[in-house]
PDB file of C-alpha atoms in Angstrom:
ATOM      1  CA  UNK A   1       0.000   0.000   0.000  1.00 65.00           C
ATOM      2  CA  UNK A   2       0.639   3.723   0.082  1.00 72.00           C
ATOM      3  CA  UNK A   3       3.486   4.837   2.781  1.00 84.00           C
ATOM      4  CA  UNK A   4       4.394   8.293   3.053  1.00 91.00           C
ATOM      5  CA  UNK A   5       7.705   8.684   5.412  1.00 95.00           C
ATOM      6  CA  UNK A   6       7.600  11.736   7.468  1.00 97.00           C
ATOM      7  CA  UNK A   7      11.138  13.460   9.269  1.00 96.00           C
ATOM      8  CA  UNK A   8      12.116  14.753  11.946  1.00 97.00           C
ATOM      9  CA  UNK A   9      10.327  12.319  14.134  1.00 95.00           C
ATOM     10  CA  UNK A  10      10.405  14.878  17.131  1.00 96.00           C
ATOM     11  CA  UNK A  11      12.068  18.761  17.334  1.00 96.00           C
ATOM     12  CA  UNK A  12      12.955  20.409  20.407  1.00 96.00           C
ATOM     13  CA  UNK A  13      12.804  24.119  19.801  1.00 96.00           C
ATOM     14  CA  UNK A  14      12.930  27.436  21.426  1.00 97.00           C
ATOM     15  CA  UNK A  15       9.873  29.500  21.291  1.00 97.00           C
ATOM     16  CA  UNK A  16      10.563  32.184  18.247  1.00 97.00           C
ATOM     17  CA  UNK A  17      12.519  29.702  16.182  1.00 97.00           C
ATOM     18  CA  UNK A  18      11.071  28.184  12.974  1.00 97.00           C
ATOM     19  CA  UNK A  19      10.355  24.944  12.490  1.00 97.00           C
ATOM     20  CA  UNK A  20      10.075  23.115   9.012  1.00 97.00           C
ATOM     21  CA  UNK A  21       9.142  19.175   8.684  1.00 97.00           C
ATOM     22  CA  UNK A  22       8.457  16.743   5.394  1.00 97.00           C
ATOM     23  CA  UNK A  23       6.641  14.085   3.972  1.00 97.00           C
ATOM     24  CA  UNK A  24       7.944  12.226   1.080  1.00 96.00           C
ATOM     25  CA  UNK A  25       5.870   8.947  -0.822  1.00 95.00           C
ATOM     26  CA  UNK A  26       6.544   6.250  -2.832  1.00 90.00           C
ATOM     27  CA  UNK A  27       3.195   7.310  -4.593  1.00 91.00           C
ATOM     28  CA  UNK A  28       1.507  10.138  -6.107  1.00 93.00           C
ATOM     29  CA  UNK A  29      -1.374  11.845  -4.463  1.00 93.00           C
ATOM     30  CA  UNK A  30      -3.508  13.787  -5.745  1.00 92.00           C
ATOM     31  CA  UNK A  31      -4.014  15.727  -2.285  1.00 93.00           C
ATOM     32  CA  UNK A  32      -1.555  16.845   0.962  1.00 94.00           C
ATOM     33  CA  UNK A  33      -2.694  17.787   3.933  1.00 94.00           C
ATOM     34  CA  UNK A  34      -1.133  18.697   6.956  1.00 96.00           C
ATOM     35  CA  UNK A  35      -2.830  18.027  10.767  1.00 95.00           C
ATOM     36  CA  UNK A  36      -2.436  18.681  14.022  1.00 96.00           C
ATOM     37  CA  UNK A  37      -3.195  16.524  17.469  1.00 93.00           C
ATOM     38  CA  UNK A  38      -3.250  17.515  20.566  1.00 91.00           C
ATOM     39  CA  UNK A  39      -3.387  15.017  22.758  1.00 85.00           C
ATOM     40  CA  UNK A  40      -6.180  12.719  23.545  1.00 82.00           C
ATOM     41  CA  UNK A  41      -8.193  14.673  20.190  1.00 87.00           C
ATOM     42  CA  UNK A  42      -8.485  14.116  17.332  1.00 90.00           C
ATOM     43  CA  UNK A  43      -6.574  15.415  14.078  1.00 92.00           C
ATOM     44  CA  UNK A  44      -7.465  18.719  13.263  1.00 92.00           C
ATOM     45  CA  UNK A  45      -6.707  19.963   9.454  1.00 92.00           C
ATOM     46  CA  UNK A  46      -3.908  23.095   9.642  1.00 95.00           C
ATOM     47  CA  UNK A  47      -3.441  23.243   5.371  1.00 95.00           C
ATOM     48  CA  UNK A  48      -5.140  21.210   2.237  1.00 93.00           C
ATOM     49  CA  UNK A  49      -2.913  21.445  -0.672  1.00 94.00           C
ATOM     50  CA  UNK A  50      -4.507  20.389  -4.546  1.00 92.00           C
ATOM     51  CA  UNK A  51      -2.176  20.796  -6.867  1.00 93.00           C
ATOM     52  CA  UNK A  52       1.046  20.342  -7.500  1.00 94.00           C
ATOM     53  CA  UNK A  53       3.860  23.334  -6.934  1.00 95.00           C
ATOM     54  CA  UNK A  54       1.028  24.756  -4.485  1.00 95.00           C
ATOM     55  CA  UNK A  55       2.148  26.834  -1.730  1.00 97.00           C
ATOM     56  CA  UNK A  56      -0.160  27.884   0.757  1.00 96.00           C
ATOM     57  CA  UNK A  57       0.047  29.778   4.121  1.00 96.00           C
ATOM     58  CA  UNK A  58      -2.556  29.821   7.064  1.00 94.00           C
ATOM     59  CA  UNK A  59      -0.951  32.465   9.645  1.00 96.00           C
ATOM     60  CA  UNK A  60       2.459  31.222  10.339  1.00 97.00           C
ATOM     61  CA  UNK A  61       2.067  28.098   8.732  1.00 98.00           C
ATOM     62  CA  UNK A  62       2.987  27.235   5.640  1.00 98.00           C
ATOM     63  CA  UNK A  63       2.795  24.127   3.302  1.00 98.00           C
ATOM     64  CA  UNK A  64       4.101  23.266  -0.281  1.00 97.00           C
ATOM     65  CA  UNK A  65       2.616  20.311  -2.240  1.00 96.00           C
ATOM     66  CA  UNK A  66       5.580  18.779  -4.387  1.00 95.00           C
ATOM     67  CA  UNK A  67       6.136  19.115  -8.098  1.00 94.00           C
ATOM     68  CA  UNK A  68       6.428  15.449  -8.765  1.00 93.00           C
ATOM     69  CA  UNK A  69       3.088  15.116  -6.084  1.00 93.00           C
ATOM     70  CA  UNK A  70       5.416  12.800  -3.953  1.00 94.00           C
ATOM     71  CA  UNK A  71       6.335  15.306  -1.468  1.00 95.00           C
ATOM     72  CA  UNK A  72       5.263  18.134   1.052  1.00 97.00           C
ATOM     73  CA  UNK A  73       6.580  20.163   3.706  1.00 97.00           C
ATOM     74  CA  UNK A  74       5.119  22.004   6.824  1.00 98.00           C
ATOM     75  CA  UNK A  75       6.980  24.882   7.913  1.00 98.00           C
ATOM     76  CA  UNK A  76       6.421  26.732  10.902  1.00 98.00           C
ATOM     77  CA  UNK A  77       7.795  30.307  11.106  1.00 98.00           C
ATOM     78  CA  UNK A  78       8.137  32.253  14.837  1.00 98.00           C
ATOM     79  CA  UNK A  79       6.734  29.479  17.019  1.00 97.00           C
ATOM     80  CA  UNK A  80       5.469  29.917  20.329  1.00 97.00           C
ATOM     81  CA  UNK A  81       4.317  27.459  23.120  1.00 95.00           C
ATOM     82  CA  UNK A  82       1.086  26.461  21.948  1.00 94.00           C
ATOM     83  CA  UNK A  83       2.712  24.860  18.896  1.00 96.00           C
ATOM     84  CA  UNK A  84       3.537  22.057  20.936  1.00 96.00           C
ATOM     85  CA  UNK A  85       1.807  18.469  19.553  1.00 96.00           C
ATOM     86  CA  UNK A  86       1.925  15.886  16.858  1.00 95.00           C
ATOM     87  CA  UNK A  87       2.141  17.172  12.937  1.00 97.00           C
ATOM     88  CA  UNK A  88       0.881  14.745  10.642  1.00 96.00           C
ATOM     89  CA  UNK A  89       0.957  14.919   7.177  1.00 96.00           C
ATOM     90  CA  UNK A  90      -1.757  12.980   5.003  1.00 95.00           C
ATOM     91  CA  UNK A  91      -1.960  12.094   1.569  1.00 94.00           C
ATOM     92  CA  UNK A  92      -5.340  11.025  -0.721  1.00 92.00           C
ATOM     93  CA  UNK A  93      -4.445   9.705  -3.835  1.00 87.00           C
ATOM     94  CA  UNK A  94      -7.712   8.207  -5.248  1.00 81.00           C
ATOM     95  CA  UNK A  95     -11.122   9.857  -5.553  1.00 84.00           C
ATOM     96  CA  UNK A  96     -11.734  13.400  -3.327  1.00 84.00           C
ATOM     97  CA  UNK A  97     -13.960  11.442  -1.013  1.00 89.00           C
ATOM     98  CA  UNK A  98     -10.883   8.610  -0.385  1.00 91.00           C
ATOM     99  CA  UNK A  99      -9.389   7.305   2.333  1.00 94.00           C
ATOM    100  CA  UNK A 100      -6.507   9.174   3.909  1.00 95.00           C
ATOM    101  CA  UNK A 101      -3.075   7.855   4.408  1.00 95.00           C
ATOM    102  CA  UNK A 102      -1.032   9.450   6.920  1.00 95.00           C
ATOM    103  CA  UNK A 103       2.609  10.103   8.341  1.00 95.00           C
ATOM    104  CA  UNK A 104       4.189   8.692  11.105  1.00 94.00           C
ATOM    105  CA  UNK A 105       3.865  12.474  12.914  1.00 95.00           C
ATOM    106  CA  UNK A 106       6.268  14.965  13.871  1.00 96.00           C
ATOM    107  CA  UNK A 107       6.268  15.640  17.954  1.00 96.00           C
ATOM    108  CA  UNK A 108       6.727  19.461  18.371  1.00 97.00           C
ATOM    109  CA  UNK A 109       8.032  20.839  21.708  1.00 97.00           C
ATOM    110  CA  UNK A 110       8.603  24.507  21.976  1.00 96.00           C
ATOM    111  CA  UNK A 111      10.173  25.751  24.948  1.00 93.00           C
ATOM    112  CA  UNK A 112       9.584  29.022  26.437  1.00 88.00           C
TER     113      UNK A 112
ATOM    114  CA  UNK B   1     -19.891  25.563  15.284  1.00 78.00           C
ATOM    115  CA  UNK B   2     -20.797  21.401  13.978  1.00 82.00           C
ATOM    116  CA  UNK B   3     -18.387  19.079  15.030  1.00 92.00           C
ATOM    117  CA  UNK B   4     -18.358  15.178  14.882  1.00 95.00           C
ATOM    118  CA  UNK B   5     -18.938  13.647  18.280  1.00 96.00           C
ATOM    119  CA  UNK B   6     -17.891  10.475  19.759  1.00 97.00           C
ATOM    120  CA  UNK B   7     -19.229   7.799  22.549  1.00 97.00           C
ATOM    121  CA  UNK B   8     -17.871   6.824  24.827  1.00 97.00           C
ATOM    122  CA  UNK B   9     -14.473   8.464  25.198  1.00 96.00           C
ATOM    123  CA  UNK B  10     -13.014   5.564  27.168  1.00 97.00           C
ATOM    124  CA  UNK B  11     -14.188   1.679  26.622  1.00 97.00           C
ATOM    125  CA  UNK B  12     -12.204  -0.721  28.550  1.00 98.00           C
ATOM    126  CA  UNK B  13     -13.160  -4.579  27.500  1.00 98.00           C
ATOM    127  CA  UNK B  14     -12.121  -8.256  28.097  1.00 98.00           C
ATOM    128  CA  UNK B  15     -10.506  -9.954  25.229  1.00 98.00           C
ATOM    129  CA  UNK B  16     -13.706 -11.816  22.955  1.00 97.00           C
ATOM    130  CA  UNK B  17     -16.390  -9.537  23.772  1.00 98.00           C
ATOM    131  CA  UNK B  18     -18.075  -7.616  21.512  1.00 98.00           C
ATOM    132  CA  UNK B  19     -17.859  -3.394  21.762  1.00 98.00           C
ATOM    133  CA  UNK B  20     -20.041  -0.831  19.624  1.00 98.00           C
ATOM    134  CA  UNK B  21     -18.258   2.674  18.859  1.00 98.00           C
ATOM    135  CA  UNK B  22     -20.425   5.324  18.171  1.00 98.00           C
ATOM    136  CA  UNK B  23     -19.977   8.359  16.441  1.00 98.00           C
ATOM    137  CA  UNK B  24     -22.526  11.328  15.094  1.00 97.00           C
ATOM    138  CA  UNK B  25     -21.057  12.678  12.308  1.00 97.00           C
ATOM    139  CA  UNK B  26     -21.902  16.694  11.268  1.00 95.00           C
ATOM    140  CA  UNK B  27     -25.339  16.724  10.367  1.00 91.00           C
ATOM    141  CA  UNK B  28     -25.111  17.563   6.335  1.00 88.00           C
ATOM    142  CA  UNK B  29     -21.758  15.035   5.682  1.00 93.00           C
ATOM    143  CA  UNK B  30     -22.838  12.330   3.856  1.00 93.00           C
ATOM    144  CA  UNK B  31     -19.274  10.152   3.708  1.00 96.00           C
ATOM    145  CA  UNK B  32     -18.111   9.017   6.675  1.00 97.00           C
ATOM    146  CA  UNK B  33     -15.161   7.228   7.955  1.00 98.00           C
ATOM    147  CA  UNK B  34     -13.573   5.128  10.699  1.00 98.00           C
ATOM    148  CA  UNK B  35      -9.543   5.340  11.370  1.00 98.00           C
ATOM    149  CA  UNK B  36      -7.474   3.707  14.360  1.00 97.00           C
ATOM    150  CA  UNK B  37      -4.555   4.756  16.334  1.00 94.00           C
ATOM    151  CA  UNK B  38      -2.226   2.602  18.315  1.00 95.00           C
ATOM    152  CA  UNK B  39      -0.932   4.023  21.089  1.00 91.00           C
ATOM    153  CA  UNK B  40       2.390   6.264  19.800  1.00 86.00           C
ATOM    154  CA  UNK B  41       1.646   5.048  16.154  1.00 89.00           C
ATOM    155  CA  UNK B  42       0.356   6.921  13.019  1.00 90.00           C
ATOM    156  CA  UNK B  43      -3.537   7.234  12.174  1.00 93.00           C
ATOM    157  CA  UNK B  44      -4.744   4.187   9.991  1.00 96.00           C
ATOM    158  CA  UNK B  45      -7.603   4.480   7.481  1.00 97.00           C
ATOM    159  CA  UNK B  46     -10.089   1.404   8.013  1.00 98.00           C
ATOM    160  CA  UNK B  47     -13.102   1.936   6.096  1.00 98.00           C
ATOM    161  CA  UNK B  48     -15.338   4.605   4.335  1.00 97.00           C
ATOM    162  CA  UNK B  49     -19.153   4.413   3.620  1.00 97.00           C
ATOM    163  CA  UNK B  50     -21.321   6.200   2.143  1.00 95.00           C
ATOM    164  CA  UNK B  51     -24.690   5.735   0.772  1.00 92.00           C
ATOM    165  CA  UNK B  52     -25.768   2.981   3.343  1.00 93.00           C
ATOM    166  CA  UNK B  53     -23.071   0.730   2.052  1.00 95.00           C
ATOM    167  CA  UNK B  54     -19.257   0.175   2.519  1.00 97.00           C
ATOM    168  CA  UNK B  55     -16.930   2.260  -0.114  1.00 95.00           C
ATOM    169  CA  UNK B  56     -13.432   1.177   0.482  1.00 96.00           C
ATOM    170  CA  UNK B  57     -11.915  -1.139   3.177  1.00 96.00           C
ATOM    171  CA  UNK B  58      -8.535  -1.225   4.606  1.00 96.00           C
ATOM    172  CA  UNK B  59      -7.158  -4.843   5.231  1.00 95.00           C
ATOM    173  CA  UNK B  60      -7.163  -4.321   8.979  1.00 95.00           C
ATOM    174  CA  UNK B  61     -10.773  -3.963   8.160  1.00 97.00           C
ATOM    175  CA  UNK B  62     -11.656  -8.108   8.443  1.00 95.00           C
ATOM    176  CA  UNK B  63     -14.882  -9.939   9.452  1.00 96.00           C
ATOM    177  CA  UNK B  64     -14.120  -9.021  12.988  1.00 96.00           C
ATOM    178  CA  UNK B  65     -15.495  -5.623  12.359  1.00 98.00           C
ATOM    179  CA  UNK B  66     -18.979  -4.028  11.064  1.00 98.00           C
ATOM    180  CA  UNK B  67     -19.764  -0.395  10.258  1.00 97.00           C
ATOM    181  CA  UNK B  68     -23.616   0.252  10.454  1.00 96.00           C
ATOM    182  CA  UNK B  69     -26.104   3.683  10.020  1.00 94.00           C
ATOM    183  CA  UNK B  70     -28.635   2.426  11.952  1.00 89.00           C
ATOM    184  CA  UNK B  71     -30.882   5.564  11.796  1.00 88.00           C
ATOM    185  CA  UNK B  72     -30.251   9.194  10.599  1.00 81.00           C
ATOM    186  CA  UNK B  73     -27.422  10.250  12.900  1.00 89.00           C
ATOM    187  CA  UNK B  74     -25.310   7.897  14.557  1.00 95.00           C
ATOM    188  CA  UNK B  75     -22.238   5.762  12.099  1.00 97.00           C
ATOM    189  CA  UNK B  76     -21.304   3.108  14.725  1.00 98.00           C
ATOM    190  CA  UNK B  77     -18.142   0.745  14.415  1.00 98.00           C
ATOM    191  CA  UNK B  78     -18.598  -2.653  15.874  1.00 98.00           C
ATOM    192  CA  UNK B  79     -15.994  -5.080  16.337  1.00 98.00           C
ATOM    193  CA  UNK B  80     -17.420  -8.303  17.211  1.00 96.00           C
ATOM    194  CA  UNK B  81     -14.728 -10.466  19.379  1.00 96.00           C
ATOM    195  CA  UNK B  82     -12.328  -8.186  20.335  1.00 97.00           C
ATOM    196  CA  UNK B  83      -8.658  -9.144  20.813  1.00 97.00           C
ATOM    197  CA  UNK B  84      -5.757  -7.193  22.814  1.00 97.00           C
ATOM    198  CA  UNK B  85      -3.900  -5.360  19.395  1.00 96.00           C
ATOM    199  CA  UNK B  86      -7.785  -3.830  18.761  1.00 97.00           C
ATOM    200  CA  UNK B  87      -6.207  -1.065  21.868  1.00 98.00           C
ATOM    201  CA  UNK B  88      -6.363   1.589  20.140  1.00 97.00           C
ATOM    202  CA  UNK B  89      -7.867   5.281  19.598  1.00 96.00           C
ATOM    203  CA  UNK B  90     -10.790   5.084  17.087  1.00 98.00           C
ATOM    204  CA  UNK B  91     -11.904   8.159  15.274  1.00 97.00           C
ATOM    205  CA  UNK B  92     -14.461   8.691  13.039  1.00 97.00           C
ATOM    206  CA  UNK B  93     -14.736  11.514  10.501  1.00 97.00           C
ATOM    207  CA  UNK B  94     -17.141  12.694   8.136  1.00 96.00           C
ATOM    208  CA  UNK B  95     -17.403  14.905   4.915  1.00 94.00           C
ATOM    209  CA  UNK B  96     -19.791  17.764   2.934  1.00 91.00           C
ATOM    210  CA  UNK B  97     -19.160  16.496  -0.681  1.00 87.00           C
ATOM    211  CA  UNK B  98     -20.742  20.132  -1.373  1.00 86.00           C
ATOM    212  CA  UNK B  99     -17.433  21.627   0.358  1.00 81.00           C
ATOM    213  CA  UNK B 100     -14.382  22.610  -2.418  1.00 77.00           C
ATOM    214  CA  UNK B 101     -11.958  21.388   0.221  1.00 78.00           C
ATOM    215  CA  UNK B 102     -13.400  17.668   0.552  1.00 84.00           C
ATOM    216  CA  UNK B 103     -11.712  18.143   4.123  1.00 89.00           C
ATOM    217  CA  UNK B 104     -12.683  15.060   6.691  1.00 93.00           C
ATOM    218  CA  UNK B 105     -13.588  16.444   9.920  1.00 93.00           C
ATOM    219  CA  UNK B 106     -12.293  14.170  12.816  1.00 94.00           C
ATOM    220  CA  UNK B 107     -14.175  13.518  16.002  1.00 95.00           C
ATOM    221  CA  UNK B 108     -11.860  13.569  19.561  1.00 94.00           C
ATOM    222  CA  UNK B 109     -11.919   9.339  19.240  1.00 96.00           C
ATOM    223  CA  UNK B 110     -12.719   7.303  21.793  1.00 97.00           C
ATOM    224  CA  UNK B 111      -9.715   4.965  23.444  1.00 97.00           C
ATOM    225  CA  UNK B 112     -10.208   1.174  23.640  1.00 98.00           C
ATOM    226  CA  UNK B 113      -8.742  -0.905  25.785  1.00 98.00           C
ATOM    227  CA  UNK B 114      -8.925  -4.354  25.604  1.00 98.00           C
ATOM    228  CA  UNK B 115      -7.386  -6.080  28.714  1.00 97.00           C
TER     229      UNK B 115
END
C-alpha cells in the first residue's frame, strides 16, 4: 500500500525559532494535507494542498505540495508554546472522497 | 460551530467480547469514515461508507469488524470479538461532498482498551 515517510520524528525548539518538517511517498497523491493533534483529540486539518507546486500559508504556517506530487513540507515560522503536539501529514491519492493515508507524525516541543 | 462527536471516550473490555463505537457525524456530511490509532503510532484508514453501504476497506478492516447507520445520525463501528492489538484510539470523521476542500472532519476518538 501507500506509505508516506515523514522526518524529523520529534524537534525540540525554542519559542521564536522556525520549524520546518516533510513528507515524502513512494506514490503520487492527488491531495496533501497537513494536521495537528493535541493530545487525547483528534486530528485537526492546519493546510489542504490540490495541486502540484502549491504553496499555501494559514498564519504562520505554511505548506508546499511537491512538483512530482510525492512530497510536502510544513513549515512553521516564529513558534510559540502552543505549537507544541503531533504534525501529521496525510496524503489522498484516489477519488476526493478517499481514504486518507497518513505520516508517522512529527512531535513538536517549543520551549519558552 | 458542527463538530463530529464520539461515545464513549473511554471503553475498557475483556478480550472476545463484543464493543459498539459510536460516532454522530456533522449533520449535512454524507461520507463518513472510521480510522485507528495505536498508542504512539500513526492514524490508519479502516473503512469509508457512504450511501448505506461500505466504499473502500482497509485490510485491517476483516470480518471481525462491522460499520452500520442504523438511523439518521449515529455511524457506529462494531468489532465483534475483540482481541488485545484492537487497543487503540478510534476516530471517526465525516465529509460535505458540497465543500471545495473535501476536508474530513475528525471527532476527539474514543480509546479502547482491551485487557
Amino acid at each position: 500500500g501507500q506509505q508516506l515517510n515523514q522526518s524529523p520524528q520529534s524537534m525540540f525548539i525554542q519559542e521564536g525559532e522556525d520549524v520546518s518538517m516533510n513528507c515524502t511517498s513512494s506514490s503520487i497523491f492527488n491531495t496533501w494535507l497537513w494536521y495537528k493533534q493535541d493530545p487525547g483529540e483528534g486530528p485537526v486539518l492546519l493546510i489542504a494542498l490540490y495541486k502540484a507546486g502549491e504553496l499555501t500559508s494559514n498564519g504562520r504556517l505554511t505548506a508546499q505540495f511537491g512538483i512530482t506530487r510525492k512530497d510536502s513540507f510544513l513549515n512553521i515560522s516564529a513558534s510559540i508554546p502552543s505549537d507544541v503536539g503531533i504534525y501529521f501529514c496525510a496524503g489522498r491519492g484516489g477519488t476526493s472522497y478517499g481514504k486518507l493515508t497518513f505520516g508517522q507524525g512529527t512531535i513538536l516541543t517549543v520551549h519558552p | 460551530e458542527p463538530e463530529v462527536t464520539q461515545t464513549p471516550s473511554h471503553q475498557v473490555t475483556q478480550m472476545g467480547q463484543e464493543v459498539i463505537l459510536r460516532c454522530v457525524p456533522i449533520s449535512n456530511h454524507l461520507y463518513f469514515y472510521w480510522y485507528r490509532q495505536i498508542l504512539g503510532q500513526k492514524v490508519e484508514f479502516l473503512v469509508s461508507f457512504y450511501n448505506n453501504e461500505i466504499s473502500e476497506k482497509s485490510e485491517i478492516f476483516d470480518d471481525q469488524f462491522s460499520v452500520e447507520r442504523p438511523d439518521g445520525s449515529n455511524f457506529t463501528l462494531k468489532i465483534r470479538s475483540t482481541k488485545l492489538e484492537d487497543s487503540a484510539m478510534y476516530f471517526c470523521a465525516s465529509l460535505d461532498p458540497g465543500l471545495k476542500s473535501y476536508e474530513q472532519y475528525f471527532g476527539p476518538g474514543t480509546r479502547l482498551t482491551v485487557t
